[in-house]
Short mmCIF file of C-alpha atoms in Angstrom, two decimals:
data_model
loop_
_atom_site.label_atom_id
_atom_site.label_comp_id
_atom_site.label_asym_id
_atom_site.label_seq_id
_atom_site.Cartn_x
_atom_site.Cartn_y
_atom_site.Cartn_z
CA UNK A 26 -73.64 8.88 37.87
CA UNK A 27 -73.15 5.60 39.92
CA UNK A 28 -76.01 2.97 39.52
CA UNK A 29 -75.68 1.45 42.84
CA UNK A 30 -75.57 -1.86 41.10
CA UNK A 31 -72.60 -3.52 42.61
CA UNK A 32 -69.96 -2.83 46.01
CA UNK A 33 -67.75 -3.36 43.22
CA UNK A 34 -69.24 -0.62 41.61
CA UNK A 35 -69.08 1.73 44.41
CA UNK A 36 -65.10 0.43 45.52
CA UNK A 37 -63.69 0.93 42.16
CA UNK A 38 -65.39 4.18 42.01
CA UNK A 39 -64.07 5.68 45.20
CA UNK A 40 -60.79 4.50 44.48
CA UNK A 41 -60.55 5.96 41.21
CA UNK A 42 -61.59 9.32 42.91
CA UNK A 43 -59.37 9.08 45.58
CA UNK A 44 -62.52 9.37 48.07
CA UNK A 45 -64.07 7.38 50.30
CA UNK A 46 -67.37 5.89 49.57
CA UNK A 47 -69.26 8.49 51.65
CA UNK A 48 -67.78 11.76 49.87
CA UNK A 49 -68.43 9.80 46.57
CA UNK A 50 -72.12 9.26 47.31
CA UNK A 51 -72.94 12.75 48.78
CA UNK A 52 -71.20 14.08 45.24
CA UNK A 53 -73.18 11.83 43.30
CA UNK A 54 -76.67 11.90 45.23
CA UNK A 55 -76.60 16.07 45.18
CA UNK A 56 -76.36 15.83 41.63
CA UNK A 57 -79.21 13.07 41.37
CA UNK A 58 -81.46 15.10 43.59
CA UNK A 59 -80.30 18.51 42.25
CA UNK A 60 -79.63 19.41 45.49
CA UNK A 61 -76.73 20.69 47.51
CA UNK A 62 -73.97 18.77 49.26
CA UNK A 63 -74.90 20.62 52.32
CA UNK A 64 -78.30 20.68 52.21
CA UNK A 65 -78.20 16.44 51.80
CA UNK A 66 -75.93 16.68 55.03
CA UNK A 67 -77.99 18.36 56.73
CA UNK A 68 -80.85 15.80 56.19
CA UNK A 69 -78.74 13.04 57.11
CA UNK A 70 -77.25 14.84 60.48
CA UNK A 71 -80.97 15.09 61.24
CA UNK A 72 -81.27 11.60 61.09
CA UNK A 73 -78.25 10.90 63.52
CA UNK A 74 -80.13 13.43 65.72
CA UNK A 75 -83.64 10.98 65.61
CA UNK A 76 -80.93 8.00 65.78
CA UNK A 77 -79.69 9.72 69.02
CA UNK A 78 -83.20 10.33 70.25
CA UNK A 79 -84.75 7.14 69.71
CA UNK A 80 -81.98 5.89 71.98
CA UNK A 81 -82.70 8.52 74.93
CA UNK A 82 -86.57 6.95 74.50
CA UNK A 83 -85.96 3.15 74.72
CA UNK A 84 -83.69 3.57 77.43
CA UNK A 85 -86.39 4.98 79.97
CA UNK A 86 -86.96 2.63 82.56
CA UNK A 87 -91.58 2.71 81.53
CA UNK A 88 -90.60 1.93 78.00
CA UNK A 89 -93.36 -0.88 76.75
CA UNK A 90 -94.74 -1.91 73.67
CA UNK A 91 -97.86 -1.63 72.18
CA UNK A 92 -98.52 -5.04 72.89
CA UNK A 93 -97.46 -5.59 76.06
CA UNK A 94 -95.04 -8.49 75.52
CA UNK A 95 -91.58 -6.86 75.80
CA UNK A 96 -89.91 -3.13 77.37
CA UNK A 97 -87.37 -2.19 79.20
CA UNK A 98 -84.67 -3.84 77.58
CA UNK A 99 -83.03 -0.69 76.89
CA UNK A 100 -83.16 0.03 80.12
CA UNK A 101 -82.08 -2.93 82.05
CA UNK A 102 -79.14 -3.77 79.66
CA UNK A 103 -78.06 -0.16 80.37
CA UNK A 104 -78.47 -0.20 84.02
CA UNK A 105 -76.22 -3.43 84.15
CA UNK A 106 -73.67 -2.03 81.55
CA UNK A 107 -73.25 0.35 84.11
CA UNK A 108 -73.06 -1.31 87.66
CA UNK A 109 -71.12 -4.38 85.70
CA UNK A 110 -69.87 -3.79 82.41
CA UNK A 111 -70.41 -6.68 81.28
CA UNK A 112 -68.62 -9.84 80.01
CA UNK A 113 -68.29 -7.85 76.44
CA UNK A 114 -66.76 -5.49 77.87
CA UNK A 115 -68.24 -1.47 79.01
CA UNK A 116 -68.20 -0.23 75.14
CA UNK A 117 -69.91 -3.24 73.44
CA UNK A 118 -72.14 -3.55 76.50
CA UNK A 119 -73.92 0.01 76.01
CA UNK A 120 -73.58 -0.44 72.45
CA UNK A 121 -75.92 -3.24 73.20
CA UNK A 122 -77.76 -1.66 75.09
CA UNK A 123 -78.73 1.22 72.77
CA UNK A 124 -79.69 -1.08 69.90
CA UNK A 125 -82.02 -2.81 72.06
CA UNK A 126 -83.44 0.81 73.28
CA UNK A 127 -83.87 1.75 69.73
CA UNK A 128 -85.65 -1.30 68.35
CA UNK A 129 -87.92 -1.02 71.76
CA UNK A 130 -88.48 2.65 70.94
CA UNK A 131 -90.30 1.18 67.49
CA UNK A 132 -91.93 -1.55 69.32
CA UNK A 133 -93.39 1.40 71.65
CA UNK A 134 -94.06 3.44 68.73
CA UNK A 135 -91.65 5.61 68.83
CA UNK A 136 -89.94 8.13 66.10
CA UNK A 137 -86.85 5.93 64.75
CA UNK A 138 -84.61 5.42 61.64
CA UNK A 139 -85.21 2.72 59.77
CA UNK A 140 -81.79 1.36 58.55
CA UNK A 141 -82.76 0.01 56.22
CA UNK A 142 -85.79 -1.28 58.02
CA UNK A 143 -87.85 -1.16 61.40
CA UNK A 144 -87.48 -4.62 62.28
CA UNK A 145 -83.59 -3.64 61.95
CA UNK A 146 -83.73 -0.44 63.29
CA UNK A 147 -81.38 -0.82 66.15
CA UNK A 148 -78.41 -2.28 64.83
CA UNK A 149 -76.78 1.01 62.59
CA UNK A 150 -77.63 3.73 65.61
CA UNK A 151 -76.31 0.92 68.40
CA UNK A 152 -72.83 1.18 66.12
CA UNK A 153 -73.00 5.05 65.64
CA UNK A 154 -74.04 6.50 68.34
CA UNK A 155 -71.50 4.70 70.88
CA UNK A 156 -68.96 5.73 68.82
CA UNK A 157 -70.02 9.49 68.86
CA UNK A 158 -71.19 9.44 72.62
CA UNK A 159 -68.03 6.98 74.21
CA UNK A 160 -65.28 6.93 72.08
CA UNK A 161 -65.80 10.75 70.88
CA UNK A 162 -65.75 10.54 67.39
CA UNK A 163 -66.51 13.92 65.47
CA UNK A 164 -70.14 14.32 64.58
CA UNK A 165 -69.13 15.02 60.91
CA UNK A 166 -67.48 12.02 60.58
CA UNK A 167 -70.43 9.85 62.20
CA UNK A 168 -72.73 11.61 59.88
CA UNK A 169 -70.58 11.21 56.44
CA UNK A 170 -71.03 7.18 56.87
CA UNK A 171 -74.10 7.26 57.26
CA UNK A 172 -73.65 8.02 53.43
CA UNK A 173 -71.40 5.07 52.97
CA UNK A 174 -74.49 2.84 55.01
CA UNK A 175 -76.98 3.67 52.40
CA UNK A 176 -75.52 2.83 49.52
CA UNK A 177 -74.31 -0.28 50.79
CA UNK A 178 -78.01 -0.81 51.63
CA UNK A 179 -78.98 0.60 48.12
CA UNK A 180 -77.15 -2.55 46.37
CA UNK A 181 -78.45 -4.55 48.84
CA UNK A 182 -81.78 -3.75 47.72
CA UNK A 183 -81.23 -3.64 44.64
CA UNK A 184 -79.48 -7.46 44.40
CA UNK A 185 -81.08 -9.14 47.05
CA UNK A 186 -83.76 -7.40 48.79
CA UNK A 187 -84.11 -6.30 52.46
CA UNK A 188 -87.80 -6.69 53.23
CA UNK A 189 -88.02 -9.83 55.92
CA UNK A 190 -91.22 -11.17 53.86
CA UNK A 191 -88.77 -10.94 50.64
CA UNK A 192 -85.78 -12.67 52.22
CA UNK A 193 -86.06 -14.04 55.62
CA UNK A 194 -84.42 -12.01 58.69
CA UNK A 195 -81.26 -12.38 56.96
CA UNK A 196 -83.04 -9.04 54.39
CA UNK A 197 -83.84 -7.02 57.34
CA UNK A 198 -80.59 -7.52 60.03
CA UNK A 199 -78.42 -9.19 57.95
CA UNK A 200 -78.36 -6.42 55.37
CA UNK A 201 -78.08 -3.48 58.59
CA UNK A 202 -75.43 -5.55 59.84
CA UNK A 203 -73.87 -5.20 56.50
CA UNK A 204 -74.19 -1.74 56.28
CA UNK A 205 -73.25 -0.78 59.83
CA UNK A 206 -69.86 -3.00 59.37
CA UNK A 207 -68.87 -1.21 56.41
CA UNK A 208 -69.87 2.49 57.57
CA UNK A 209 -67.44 1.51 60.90
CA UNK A 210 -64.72 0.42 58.22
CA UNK A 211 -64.86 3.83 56.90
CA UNK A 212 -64.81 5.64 60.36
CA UNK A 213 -61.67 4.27 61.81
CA UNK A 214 -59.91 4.72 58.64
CA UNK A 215 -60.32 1.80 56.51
CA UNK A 216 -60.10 1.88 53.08
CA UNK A 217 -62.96 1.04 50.12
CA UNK A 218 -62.42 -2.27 49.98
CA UNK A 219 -62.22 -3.04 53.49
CA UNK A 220 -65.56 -1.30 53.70
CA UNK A 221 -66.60 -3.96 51.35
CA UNK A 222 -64.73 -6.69 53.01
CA UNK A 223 -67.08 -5.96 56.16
CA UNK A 224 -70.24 -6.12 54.58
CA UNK A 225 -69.28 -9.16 52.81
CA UNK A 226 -68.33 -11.20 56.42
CA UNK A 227 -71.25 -9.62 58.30
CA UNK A 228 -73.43 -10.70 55.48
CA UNK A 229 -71.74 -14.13 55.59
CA UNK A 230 -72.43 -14.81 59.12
CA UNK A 231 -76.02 -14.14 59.16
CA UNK A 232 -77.09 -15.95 55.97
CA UNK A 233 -80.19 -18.42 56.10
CA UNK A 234 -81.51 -16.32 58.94
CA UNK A 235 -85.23 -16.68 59.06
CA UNK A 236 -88.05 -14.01 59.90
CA UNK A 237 -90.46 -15.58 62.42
CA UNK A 238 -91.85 -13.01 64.74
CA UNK A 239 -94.00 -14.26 67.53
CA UNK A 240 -98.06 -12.90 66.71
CA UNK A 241 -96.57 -11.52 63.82
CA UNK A 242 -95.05 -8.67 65.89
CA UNK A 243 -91.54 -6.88 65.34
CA UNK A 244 -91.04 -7.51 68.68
CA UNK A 245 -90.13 -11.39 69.65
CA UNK A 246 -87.31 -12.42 68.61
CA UNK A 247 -86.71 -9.62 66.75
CA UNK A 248 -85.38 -6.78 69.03
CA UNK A 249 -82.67 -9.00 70.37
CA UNK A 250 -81.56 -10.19 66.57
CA UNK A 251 -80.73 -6.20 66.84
CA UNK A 252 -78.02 -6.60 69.15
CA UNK A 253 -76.90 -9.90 67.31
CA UNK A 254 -76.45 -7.65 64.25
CA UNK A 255 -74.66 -5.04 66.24
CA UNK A 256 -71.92 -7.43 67.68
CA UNK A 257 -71.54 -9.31 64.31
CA UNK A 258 -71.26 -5.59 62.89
CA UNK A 259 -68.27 -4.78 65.37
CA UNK A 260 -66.64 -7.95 64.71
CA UNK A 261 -66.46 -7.73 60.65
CA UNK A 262 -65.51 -4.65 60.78
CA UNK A 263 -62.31 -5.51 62.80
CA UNK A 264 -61.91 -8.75 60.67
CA UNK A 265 -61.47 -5.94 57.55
CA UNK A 266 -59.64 -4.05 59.53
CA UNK A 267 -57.27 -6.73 60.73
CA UNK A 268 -57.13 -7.46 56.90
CA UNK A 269 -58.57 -10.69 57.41
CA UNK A 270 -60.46 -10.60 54.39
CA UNK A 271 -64.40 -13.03 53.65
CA UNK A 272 -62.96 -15.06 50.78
CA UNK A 273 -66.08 -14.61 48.86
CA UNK A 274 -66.93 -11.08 47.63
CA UNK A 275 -69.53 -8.80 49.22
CA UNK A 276 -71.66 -9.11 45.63
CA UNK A 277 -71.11 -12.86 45.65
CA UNK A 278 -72.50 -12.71 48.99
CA UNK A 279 -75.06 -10.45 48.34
CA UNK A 280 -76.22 -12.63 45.39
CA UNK A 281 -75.83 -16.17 47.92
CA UNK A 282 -78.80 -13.84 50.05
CA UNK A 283 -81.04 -13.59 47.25
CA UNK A 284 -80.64 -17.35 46.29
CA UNK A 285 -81.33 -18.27 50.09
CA UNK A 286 -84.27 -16.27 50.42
CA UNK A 287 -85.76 -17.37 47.70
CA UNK A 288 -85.47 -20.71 48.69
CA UNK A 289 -86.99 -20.21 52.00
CA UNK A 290 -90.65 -21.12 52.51
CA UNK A 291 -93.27 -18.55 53.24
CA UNK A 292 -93.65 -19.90 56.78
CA UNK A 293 -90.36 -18.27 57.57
CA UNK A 294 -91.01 -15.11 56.07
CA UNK A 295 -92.41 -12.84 58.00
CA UNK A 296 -96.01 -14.74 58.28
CA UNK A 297 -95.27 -15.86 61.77
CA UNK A 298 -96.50 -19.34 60.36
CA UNK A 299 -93.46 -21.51 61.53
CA UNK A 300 -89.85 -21.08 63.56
CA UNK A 301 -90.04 -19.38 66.74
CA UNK A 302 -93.49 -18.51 65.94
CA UNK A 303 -95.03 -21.55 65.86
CA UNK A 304 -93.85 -22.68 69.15
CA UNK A 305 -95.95 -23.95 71.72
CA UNK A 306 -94.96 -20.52 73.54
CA UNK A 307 -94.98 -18.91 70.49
CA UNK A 308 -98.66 -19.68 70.26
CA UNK A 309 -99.76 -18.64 73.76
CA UNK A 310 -97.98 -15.19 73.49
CA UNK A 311 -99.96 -14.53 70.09
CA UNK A 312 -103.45 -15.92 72.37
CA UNK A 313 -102.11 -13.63 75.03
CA UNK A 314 -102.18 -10.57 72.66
CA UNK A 315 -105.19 -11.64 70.50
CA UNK A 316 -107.02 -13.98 71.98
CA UNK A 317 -107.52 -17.28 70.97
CA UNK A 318 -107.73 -18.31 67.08
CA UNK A 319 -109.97 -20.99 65.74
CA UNK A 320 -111.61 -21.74 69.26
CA UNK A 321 -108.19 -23.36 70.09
CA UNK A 322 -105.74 -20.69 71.13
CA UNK A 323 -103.34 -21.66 67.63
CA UNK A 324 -102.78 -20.36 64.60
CA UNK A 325 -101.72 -22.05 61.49
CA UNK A 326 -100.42 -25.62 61.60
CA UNK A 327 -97.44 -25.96 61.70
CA UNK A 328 -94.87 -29.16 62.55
CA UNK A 329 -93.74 -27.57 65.85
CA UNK A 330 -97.41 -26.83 67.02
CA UNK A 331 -98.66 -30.20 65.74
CA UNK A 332 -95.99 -32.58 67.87
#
């Protein structure tokens, strides 16, 4: 049984198996859960379906959130993917586009995967689902990383953490950016540790990131750290591919993570108490949504909100 303690763990594993990391953690989660291969890829087919879904909903052109402070996104970044393309490019554009639909579909309430968390929700699906709906990868083969996702996530978790109040931002998209990069490895053909290579860059690039969401909402700036994610999850993944490799291992980076969060201060974890937050506009979007806070229209002090 693997014990999801380490990528190198999970690398060594595969490799000794002659499998990729999916087909080695379907085997080994069947027999954990005393359940069948088939019926656990079922499950997880049903998630691409809600992943596919959640899409569809944040890309309507009345999507809004609960609050009232962002919606649309979805809809306007498809719209000019469409009519423009887009300096990325048409692909990276609606891939864009569909992890800002997805993360506005939570915003709005909506049904969504989280992967490995709501405030990340969009950056996984935004990788997937362009790849099954516009470069026509097989369903099966979208579905079997998915596999190879969680238990990158799964050591994540384990090591590090991937709850923004644990670890800062860098928890929440840092770790989905992780996971995404390694579960596109595996799709185009990579190997293990190229899989692990991925993870390790796309961790690498968002380290230190804080969580500061404006009135304490997943909304600001959190929806578009989604499609910062997804493009840093596209570009690790080619760096592995290109076998340009991170220098410092994906568990060395993993551990770095923990030892940053740690060290950041409770303002920047998820209390909305300082960053972006604690802006001067930070401060009038939380009054706009809750109305003013000790008579004054501010919330904590802070050193932004006191200059």
């Amino acid at each position: 049984m693997l014990k999801y303690e380490s990528i190198h763990e999970l690398v060594s594993a595969a490799g000794e198996r002659g499998l990729k990391i999916s087909e080695l953690v379907l085997q080994d989660q069947a027999e954990a859960m005393e359940k069948t291969p088939e019926e656990l890829y079922e499950r997880m087919r049903r998630s691409f379906e809600v992943m596919r879904e959640s899409v569809a909903a944040g890309q309507k052109e009345e999507q809004r959130s609960m609050s009232g402070l962002t919606g649309g996104e979805g809809y306007k970044m498809k719209r000019y993917a469409d009519e423009q393309g887009g300096l990325c490019g048409t692909f990276l554009s609606h891939a864009i586009a569909r992890a800002l639909a997805v993360a506005g579909c939570n915003a709005s309430m909506g049904r969504i995967v989280a992967a490995p968390t709501a405030g990340s929700c969009g950056i996984l699906p935004g990788c997937l689902v362009s790849l099954y709906e516009d470069r026509g990868l097989p369903e099966k083969d979208i579905v079997m990383s998915i596999f190879t996702a969680g238990a990158f996530g799964m050591v994540i978790a384990a090591n590090a953490g991937i709850a923004g109040a644990q670890g800062g931002c860098q928890a929440e998209c840092g770790s989905a950016a992780g996971m995404a990069a390694a579960s596109l490895v595996e799709l185009i053909g990579g190997t293990p540790a190229q899989c692990a290579d991925a993870c390790a860059i796309a961790i690498a690039n968002q380290l230190g990131l804080v969580c500061d969401p404006v009135a304490g909402l997943v909304e600001i700036p959190c929806i578009k750290r989604n499609v910062s994610g997804l493009v840093i999850a596209f570009s690790s993944a080619d760096l592995a591919l290109a076998g340009i490799g991170p220098k410092i291992p994906a568990d060395e980076c993993i551990d770095a993570m923990r030892e940053v969060g740690n060290a950041m201060p409770a303002a920047l974890r998820e209390t909305a108490g300082g960053g972006l937050a604690a802006t001067p506009t930070g401060l009038k979007l939380r009054e706009q949504v809750f109305g003013k806070q000790n008579g004054r229209g501010d919330s904590a002090p802070s050193a932004l909100s006191q200059r």
